[in-house]
PDB file of C-alpha atoms and ligand atoms in Angstrom:
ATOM      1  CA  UNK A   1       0.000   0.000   0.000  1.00  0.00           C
ATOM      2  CA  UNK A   2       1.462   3.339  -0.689  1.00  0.00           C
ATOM      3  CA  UNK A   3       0.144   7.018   0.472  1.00  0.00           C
ATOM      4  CA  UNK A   4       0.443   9.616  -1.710  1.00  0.00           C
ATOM      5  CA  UNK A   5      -0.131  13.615  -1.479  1.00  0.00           C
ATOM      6  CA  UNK A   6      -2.525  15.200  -4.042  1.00  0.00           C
ATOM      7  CA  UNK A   7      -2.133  18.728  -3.950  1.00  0.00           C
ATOM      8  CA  UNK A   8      -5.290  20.941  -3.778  1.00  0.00           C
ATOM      9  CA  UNK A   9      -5.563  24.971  -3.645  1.00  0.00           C
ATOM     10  CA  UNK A  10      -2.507  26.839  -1.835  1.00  0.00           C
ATOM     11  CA  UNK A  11      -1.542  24.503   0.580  1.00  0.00           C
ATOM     12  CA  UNK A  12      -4.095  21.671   1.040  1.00  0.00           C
ATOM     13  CA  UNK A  13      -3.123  17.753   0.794  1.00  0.00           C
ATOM     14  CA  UNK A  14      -5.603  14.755  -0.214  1.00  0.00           C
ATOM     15  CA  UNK A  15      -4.205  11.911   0.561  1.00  0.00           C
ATOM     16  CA  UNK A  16      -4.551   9.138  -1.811  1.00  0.00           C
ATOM     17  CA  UNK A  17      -4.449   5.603  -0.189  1.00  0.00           C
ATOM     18  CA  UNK A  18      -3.184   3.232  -2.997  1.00  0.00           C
ATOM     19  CA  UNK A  19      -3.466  -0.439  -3.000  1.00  0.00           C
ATOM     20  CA  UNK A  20      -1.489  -3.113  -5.580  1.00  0.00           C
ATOM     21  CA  UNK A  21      -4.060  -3.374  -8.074  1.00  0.00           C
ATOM     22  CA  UNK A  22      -4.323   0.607  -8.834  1.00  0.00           C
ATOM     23  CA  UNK A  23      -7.387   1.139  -6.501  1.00  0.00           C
ATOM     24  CA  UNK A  24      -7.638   4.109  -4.084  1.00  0.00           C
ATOM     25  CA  UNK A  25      -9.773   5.497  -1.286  1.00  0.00           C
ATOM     26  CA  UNK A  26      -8.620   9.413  -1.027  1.00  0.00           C
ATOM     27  CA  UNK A  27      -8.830  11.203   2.471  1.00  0.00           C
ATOM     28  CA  UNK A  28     -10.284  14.912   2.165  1.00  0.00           C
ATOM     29  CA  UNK A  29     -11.202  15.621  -1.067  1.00  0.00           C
ATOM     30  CA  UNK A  30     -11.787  19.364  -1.197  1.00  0.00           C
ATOM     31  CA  UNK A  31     -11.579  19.781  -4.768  1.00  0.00           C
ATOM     32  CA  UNK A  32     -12.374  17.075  -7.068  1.00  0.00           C
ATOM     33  CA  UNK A  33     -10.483  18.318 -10.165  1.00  0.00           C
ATOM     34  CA  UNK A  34      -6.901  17.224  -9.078  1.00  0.00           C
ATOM     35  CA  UNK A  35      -7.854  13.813  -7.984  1.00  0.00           C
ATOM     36  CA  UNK A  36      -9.557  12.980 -11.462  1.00  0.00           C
ATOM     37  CA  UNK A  37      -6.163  14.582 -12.867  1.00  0.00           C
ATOM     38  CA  UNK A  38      -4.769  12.151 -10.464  1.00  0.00           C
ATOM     39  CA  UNK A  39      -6.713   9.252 -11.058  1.00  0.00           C
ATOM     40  CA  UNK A  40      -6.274   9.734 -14.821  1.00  0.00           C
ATOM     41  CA  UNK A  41      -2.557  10.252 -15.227  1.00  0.00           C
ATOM     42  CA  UNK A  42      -1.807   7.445 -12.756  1.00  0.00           C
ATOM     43  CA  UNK A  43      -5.129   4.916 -14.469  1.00  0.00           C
ATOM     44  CA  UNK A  44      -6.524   4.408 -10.734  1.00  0.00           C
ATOM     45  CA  UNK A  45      -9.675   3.785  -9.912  1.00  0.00           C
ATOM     46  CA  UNK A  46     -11.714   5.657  -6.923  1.00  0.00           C
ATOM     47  CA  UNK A  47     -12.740   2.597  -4.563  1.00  0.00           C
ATOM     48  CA  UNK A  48     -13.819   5.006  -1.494  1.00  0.00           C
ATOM     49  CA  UNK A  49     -13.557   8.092   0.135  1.00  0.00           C
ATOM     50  CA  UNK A  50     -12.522   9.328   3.787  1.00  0.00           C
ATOM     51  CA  UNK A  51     -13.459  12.354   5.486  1.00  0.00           C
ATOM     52  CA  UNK A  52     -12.380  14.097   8.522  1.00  0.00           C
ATOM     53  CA  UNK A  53     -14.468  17.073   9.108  1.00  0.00           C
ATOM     54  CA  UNK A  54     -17.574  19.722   7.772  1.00  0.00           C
ATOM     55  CA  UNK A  55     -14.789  22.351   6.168  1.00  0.00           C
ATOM     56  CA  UNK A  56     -15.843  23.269   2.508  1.00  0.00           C
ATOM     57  CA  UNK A  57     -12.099  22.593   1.814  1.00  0.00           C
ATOM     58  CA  UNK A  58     -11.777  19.027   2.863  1.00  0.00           C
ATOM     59  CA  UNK A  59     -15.352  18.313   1.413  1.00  0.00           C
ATOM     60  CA  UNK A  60     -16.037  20.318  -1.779  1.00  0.00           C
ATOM     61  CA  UNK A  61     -15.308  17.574  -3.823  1.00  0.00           C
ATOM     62  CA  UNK A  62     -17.603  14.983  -2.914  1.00  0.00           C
ATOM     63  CA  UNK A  63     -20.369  16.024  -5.058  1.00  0.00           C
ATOM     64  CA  UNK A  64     -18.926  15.578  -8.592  1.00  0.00           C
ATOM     65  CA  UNK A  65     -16.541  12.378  -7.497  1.00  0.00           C
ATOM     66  CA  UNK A  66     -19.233  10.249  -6.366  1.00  0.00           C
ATOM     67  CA  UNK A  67     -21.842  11.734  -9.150  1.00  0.00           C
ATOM     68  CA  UNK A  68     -20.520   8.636 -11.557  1.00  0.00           C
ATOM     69  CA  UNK A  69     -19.485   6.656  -8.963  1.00  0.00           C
ATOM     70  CA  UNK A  70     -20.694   4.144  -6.583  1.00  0.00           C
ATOM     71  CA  UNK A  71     -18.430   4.197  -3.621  1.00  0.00           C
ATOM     72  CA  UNK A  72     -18.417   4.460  -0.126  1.00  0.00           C
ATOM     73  CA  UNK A  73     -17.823   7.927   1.738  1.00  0.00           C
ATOM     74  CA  UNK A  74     -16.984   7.438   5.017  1.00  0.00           C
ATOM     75  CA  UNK A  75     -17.387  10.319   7.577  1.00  0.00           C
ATOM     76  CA  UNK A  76     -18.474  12.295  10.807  1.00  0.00           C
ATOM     77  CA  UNK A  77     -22.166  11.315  11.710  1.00  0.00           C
ATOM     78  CA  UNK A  78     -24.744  13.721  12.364  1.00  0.00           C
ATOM     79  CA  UNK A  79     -26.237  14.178   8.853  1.00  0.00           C
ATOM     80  CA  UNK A  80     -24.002  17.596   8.523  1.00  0.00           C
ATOM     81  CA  UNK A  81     -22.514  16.780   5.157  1.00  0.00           C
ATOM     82  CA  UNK A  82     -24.090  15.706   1.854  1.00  0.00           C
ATOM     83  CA  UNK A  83     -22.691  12.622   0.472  1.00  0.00           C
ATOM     84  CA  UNK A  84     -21.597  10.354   3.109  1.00  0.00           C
ATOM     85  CA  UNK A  85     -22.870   7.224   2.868  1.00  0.00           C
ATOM     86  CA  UNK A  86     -21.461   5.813   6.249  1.00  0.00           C
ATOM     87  CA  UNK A  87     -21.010   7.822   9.122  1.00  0.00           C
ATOM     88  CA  UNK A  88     -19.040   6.446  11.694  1.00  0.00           C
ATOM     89  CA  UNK A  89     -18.505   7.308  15.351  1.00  0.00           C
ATOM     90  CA  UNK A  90     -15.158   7.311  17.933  1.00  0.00           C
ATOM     91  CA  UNK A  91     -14.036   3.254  18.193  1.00  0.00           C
ATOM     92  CA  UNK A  92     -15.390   2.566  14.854  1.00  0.00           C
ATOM     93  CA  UNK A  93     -13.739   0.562  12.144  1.00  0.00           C
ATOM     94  CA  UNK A  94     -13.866  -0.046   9.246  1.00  0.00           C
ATOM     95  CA  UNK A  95     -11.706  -1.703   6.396  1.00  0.00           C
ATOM     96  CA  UNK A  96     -10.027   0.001   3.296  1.00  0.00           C
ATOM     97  CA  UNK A  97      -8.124  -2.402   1.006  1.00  0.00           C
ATOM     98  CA  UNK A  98      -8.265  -4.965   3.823  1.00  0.00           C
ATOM     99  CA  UNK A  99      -6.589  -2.626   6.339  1.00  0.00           C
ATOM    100  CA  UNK A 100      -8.293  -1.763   9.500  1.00  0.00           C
ATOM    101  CA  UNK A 101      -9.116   1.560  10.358  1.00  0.00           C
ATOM    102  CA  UNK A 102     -10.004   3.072  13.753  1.00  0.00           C
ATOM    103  CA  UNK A 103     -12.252   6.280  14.123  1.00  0.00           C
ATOM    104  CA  UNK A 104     -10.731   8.440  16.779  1.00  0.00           C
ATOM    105  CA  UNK A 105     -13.044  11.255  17.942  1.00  0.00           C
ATOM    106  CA  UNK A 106     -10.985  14.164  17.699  1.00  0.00           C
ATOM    107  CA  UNK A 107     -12.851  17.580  18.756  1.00  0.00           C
ATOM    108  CA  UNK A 108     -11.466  21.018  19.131  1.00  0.00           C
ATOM    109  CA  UNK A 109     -10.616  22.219  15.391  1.00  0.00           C
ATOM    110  CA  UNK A 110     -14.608  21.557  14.860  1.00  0.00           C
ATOM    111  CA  UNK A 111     -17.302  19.604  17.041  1.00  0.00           C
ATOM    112  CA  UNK A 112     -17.214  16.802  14.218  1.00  0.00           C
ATOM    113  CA  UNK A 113     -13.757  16.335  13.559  1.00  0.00           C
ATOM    114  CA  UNK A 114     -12.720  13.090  13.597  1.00  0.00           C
ATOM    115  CA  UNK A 115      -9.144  10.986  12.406  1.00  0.00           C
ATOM    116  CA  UNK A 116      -8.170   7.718  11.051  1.00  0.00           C
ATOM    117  CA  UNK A 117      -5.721   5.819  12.545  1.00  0.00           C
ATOM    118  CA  UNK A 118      -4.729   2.372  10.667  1.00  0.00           C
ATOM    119  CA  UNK A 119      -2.171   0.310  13.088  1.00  0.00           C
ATOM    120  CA  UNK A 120       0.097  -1.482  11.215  1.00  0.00           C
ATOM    121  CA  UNK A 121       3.810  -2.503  11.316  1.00  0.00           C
ATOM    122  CA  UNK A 122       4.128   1.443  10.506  1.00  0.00           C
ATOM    123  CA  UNK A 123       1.023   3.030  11.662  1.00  0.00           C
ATOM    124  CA  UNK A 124      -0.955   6.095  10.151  1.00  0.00           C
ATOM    125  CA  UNK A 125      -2.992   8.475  11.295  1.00  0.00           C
ATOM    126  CA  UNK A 126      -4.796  10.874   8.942  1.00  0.00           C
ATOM    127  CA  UNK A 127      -6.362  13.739  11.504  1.00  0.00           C
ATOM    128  CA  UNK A 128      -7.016  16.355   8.857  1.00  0.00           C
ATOM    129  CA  UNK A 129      -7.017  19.520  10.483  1.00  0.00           C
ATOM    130  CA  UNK A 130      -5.799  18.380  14.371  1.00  0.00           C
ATOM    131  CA  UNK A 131      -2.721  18.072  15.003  1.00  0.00           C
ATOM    132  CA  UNK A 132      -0.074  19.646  12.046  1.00  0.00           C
ATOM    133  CA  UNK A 133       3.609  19.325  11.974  1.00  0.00           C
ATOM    134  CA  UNK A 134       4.518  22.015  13.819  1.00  0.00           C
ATOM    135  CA  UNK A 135       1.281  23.060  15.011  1.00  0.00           C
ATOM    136  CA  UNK A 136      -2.937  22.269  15.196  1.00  0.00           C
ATOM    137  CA  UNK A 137      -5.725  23.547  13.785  1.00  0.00           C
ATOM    138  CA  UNK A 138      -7.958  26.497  15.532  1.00  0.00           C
ATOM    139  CA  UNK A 139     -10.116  26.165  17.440  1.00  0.00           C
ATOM    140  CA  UNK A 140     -13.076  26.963  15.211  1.00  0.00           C
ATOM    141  CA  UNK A 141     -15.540  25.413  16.983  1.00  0.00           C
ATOM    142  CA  UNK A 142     -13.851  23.954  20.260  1.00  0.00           C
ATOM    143  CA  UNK A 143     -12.152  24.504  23.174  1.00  0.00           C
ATOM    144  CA  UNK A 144      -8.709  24.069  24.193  1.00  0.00           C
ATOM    145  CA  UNK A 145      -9.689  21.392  26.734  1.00  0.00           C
ATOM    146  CA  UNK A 146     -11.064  19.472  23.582  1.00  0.00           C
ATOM    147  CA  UNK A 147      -8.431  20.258  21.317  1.00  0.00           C
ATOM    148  CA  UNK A 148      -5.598  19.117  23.836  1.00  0.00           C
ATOM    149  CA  UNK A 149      -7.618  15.995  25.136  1.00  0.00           C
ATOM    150  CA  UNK A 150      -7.754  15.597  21.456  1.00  0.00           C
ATOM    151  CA  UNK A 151      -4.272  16.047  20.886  1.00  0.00           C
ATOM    152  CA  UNK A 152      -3.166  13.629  24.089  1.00  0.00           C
ATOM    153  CA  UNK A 153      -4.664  10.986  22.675  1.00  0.00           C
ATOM    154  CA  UNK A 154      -3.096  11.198  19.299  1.00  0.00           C
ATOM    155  CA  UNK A 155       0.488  11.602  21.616  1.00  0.00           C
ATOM    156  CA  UNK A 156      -0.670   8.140  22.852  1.00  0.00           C
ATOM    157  CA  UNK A 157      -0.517   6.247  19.561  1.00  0.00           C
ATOM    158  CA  UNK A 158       2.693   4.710  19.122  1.00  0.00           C
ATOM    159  CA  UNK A 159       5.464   7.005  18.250  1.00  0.00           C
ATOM    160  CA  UNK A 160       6.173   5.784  14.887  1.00  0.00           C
ATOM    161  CA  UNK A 161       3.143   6.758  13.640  1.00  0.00           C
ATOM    162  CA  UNK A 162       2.514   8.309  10.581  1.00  0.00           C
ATOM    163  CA  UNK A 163       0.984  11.896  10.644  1.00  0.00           C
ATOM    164  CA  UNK A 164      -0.991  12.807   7.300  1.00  0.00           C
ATOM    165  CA  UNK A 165      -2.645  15.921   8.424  1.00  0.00           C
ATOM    166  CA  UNK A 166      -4.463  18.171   5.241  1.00  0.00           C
ATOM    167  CA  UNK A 167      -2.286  21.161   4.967  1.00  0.00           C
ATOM    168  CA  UNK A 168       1.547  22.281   4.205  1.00  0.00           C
ATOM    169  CA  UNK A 169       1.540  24.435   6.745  1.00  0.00           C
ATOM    170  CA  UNK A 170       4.959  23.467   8.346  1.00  0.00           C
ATOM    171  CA  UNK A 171       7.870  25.995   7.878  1.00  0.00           C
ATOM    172  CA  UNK A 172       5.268  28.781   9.387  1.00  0.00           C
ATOM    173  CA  UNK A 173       4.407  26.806  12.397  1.00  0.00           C
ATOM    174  CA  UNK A 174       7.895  25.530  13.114  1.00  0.00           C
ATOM    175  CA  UNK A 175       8.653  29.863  12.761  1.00  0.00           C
ATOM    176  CA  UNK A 176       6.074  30.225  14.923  1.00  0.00           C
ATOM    177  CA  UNK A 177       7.406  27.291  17.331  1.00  0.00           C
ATOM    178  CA  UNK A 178      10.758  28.509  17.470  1.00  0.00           C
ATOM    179  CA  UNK A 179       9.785  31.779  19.248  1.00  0.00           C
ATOM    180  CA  UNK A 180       7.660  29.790  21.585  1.00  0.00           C
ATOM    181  CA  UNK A 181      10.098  27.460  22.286  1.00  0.00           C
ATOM    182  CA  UNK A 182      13.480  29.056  21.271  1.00  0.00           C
ATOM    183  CA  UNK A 183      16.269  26.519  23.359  1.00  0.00           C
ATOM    184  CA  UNK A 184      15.173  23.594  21.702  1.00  0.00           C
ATOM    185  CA  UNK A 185      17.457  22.255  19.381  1.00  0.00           C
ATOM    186  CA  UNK A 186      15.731  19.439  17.775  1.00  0.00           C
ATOM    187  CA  UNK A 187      13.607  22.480  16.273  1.00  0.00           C
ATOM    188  CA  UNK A 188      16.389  24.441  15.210  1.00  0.00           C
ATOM    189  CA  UNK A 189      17.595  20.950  13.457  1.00  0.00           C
ATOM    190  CA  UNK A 190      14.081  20.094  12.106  1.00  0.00           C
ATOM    191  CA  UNK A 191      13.949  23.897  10.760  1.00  0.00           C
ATOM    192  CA  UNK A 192      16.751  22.694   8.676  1.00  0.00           C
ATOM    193  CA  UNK A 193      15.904  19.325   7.347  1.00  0.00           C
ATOM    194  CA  UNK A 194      12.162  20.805   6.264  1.00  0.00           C
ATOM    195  CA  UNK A 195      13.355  23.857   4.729  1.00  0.00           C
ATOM    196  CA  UNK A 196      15.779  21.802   2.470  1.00  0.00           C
ATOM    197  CA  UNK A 197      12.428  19.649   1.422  1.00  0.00           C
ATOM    198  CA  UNK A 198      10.875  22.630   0.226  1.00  0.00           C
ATOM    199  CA  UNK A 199      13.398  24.031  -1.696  1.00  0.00           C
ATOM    200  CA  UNK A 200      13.351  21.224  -3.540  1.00  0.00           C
ATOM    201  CA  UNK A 201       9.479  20.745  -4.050  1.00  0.00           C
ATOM    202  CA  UNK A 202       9.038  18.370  -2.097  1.00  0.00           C
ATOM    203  CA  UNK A 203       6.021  18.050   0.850  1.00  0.00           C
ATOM    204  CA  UNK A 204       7.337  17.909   4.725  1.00  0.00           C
ATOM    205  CA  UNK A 205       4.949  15.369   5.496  1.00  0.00           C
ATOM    206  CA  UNK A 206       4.219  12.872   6.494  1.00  0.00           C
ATOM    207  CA  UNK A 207       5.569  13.771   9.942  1.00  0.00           C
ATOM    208  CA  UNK A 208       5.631  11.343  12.988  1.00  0.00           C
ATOM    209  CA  UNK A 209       4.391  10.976  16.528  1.00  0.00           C
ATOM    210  CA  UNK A 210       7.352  11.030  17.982  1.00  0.00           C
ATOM    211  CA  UNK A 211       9.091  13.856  15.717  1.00  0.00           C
ATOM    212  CA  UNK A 212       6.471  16.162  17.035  1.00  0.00           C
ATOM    213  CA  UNK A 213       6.842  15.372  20.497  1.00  0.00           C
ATOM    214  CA  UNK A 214      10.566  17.114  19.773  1.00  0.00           C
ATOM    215  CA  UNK A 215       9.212  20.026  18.181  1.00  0.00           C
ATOM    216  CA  UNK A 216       5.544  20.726  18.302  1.00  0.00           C
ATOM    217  CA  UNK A 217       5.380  23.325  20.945  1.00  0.00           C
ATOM    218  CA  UNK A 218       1.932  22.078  21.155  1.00  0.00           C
ATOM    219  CA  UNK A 219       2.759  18.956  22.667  1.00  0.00           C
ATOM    220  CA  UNK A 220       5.361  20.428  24.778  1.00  0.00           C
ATOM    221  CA  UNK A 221       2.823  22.329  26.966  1.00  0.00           C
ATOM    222  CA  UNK A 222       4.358  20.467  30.135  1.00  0.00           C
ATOM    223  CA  UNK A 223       7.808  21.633  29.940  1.00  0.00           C
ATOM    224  CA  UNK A 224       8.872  23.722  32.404  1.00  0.00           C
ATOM    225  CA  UNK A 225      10.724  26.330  29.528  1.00  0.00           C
ATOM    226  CA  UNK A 226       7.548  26.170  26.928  1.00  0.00           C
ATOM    227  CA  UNK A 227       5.358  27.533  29.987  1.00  0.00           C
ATOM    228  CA  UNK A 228       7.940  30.452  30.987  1.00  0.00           C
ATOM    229  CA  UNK A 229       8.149  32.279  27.766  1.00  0.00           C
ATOM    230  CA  UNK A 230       4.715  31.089  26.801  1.00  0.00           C
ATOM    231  CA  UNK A 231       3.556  33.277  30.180  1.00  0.00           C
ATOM    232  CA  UNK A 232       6.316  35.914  29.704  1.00  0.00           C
ATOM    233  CA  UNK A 233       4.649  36.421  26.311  1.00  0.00           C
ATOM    234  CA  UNK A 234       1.430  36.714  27.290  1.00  0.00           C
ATOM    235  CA  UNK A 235       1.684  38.444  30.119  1.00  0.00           C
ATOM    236  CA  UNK A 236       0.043  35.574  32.280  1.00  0.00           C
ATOM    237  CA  UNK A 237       1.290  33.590  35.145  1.00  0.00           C
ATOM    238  CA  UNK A 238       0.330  29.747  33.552  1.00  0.00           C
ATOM    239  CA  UNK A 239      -0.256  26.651  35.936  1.00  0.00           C
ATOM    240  CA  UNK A 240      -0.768  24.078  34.225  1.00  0.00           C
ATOM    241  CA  UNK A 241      -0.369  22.429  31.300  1.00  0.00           C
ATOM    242  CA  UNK A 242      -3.987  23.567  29.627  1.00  0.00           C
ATOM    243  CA  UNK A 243      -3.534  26.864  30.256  1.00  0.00           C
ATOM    244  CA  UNK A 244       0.087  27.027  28.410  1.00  0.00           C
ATOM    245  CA  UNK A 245      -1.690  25.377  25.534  1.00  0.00           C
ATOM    246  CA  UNK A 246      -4.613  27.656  26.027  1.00  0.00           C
ATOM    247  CA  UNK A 247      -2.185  30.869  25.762  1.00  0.00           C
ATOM    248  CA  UNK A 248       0.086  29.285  23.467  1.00  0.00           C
ATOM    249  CA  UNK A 249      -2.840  28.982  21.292  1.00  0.00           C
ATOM    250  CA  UNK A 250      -3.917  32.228  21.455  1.00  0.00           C
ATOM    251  CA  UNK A 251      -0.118  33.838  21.176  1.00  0.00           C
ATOM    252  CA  UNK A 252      -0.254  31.787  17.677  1.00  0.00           C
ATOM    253  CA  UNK A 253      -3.546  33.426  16.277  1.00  0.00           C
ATOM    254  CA  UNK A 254      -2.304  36.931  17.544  1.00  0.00           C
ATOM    255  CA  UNK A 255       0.402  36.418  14.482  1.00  0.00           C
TER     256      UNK A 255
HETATM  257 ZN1  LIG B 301     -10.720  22.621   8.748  1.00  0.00          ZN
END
């Protein structure tokens, strides 16, 4: 099985989820012109589609790929978006190209967000707009209680894990992280190795559990240095770990 990045609008990924006989399911379809482009060039077929939240952007697609098509969209319940045919729920799974996939409720970026996560001898998680290398989503709909109970238990998944998350959004957050988090030199080294990817075209992600852990100031909220300069910054005195990632938050919308 190989994953594959199918670049939509400025800086939006669909993942494409290939299997051996040149079927795919595709995560996030916001746009439904590159993956025929896609599907075309490469001669794949479209077996099935994933989705991990409401946003136009990650959905906009569905309409005209499954207009021809007979496949199954899999997605948040609650009757919210047109054209999934099997909403699913936190603990669910289900089974693309024979691979098992657990739903992992993941609030905070919206109410209905939810992730993939397929364990295997390398796991992969796709969490759409969650957790980013570098960063996580807004909180659009959420708070940051959700959105860092969300985030802890994507930190539990094994570390090896794969992160697919929708967006190239990584140089900016890890510019972002290293003000928040300016001693840590596993950023200063990632800074590095990711900048040299996109010089040469190519996408920083996937990313990995444990990578981020390193360098997502996100997931640092219970380091001792993160919470001083996140407070100093803010102008807040910060006790505990959900309030850093509150403020830390917050600092990162500010700009
Ligand atoms: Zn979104």
């Amino acid at each position: 099985m190989t994953i594959t990045p199918i670049p939509a609008f400025k800086d939006n990924y669909i993942w494409a989820i290939q299997n051996d006989v040149n079927e795919v399911f595709v995560v996030d379809p916001g746009d439904a012109v590159p993956v025929e482009e896609f599907l075309t060039h490469n001669q794949l077929t479209l077996s099935g589609i994933l989705i991990t939240h409401h946003h136009a952007d990650h959905t906009g697609g569905l309409a005209d790929l499954c207009m021809a098509r007979n496949i199954p969209v899999y997605g948040p319940s609650g009757g919210h978006i047109k054209g999934i045919t099997h909403p699913v729920r936190d603990s669910d799974e289900i089974h693309v190209f024979g691979h098992k996939l657990i739903v992992m409720a993941v609030p905070g970026h919206t109410l209905d967000h939810i992730a993939y996560y397929m364990p295997a001898d390398t796991p992969s998680l796709f969490c759409g707009d969650t957790l980013f290398a570098g960063g996580c989503g807004r909180l659009f709909e959420g708070t940051a209680e959700m959105m860092y109970t969300s985030l802890r238990q994507i930190e539990a998944l094994p570390g090896s894990t794969q992160i697919y998350c929708a967006h190239e959004y990584t140089l900016n957050n890890l510019a972002f992280a290293q003000r928040a988090d300016p001693d840590n030199a596993a950023l200063t080294e990632r800074i590095k190795t990711e900048t040299d990817k996109r010089r040469q075209g190519l996408p920083t992600l996937p990313s990995s559990i444990l990578l981020e852990q390193r360098t997502n100031p996100f997931l640092r909220c219970h380091t001792d240095s993160l919470q001083a300069n996140v407070g100093r910054n803010m102008a807040q005195s910060l006790h505990s770990e959900i309030e850093t990632f509150a403020a830390l938050r917050r600092w990162k919308d500010q700009g």
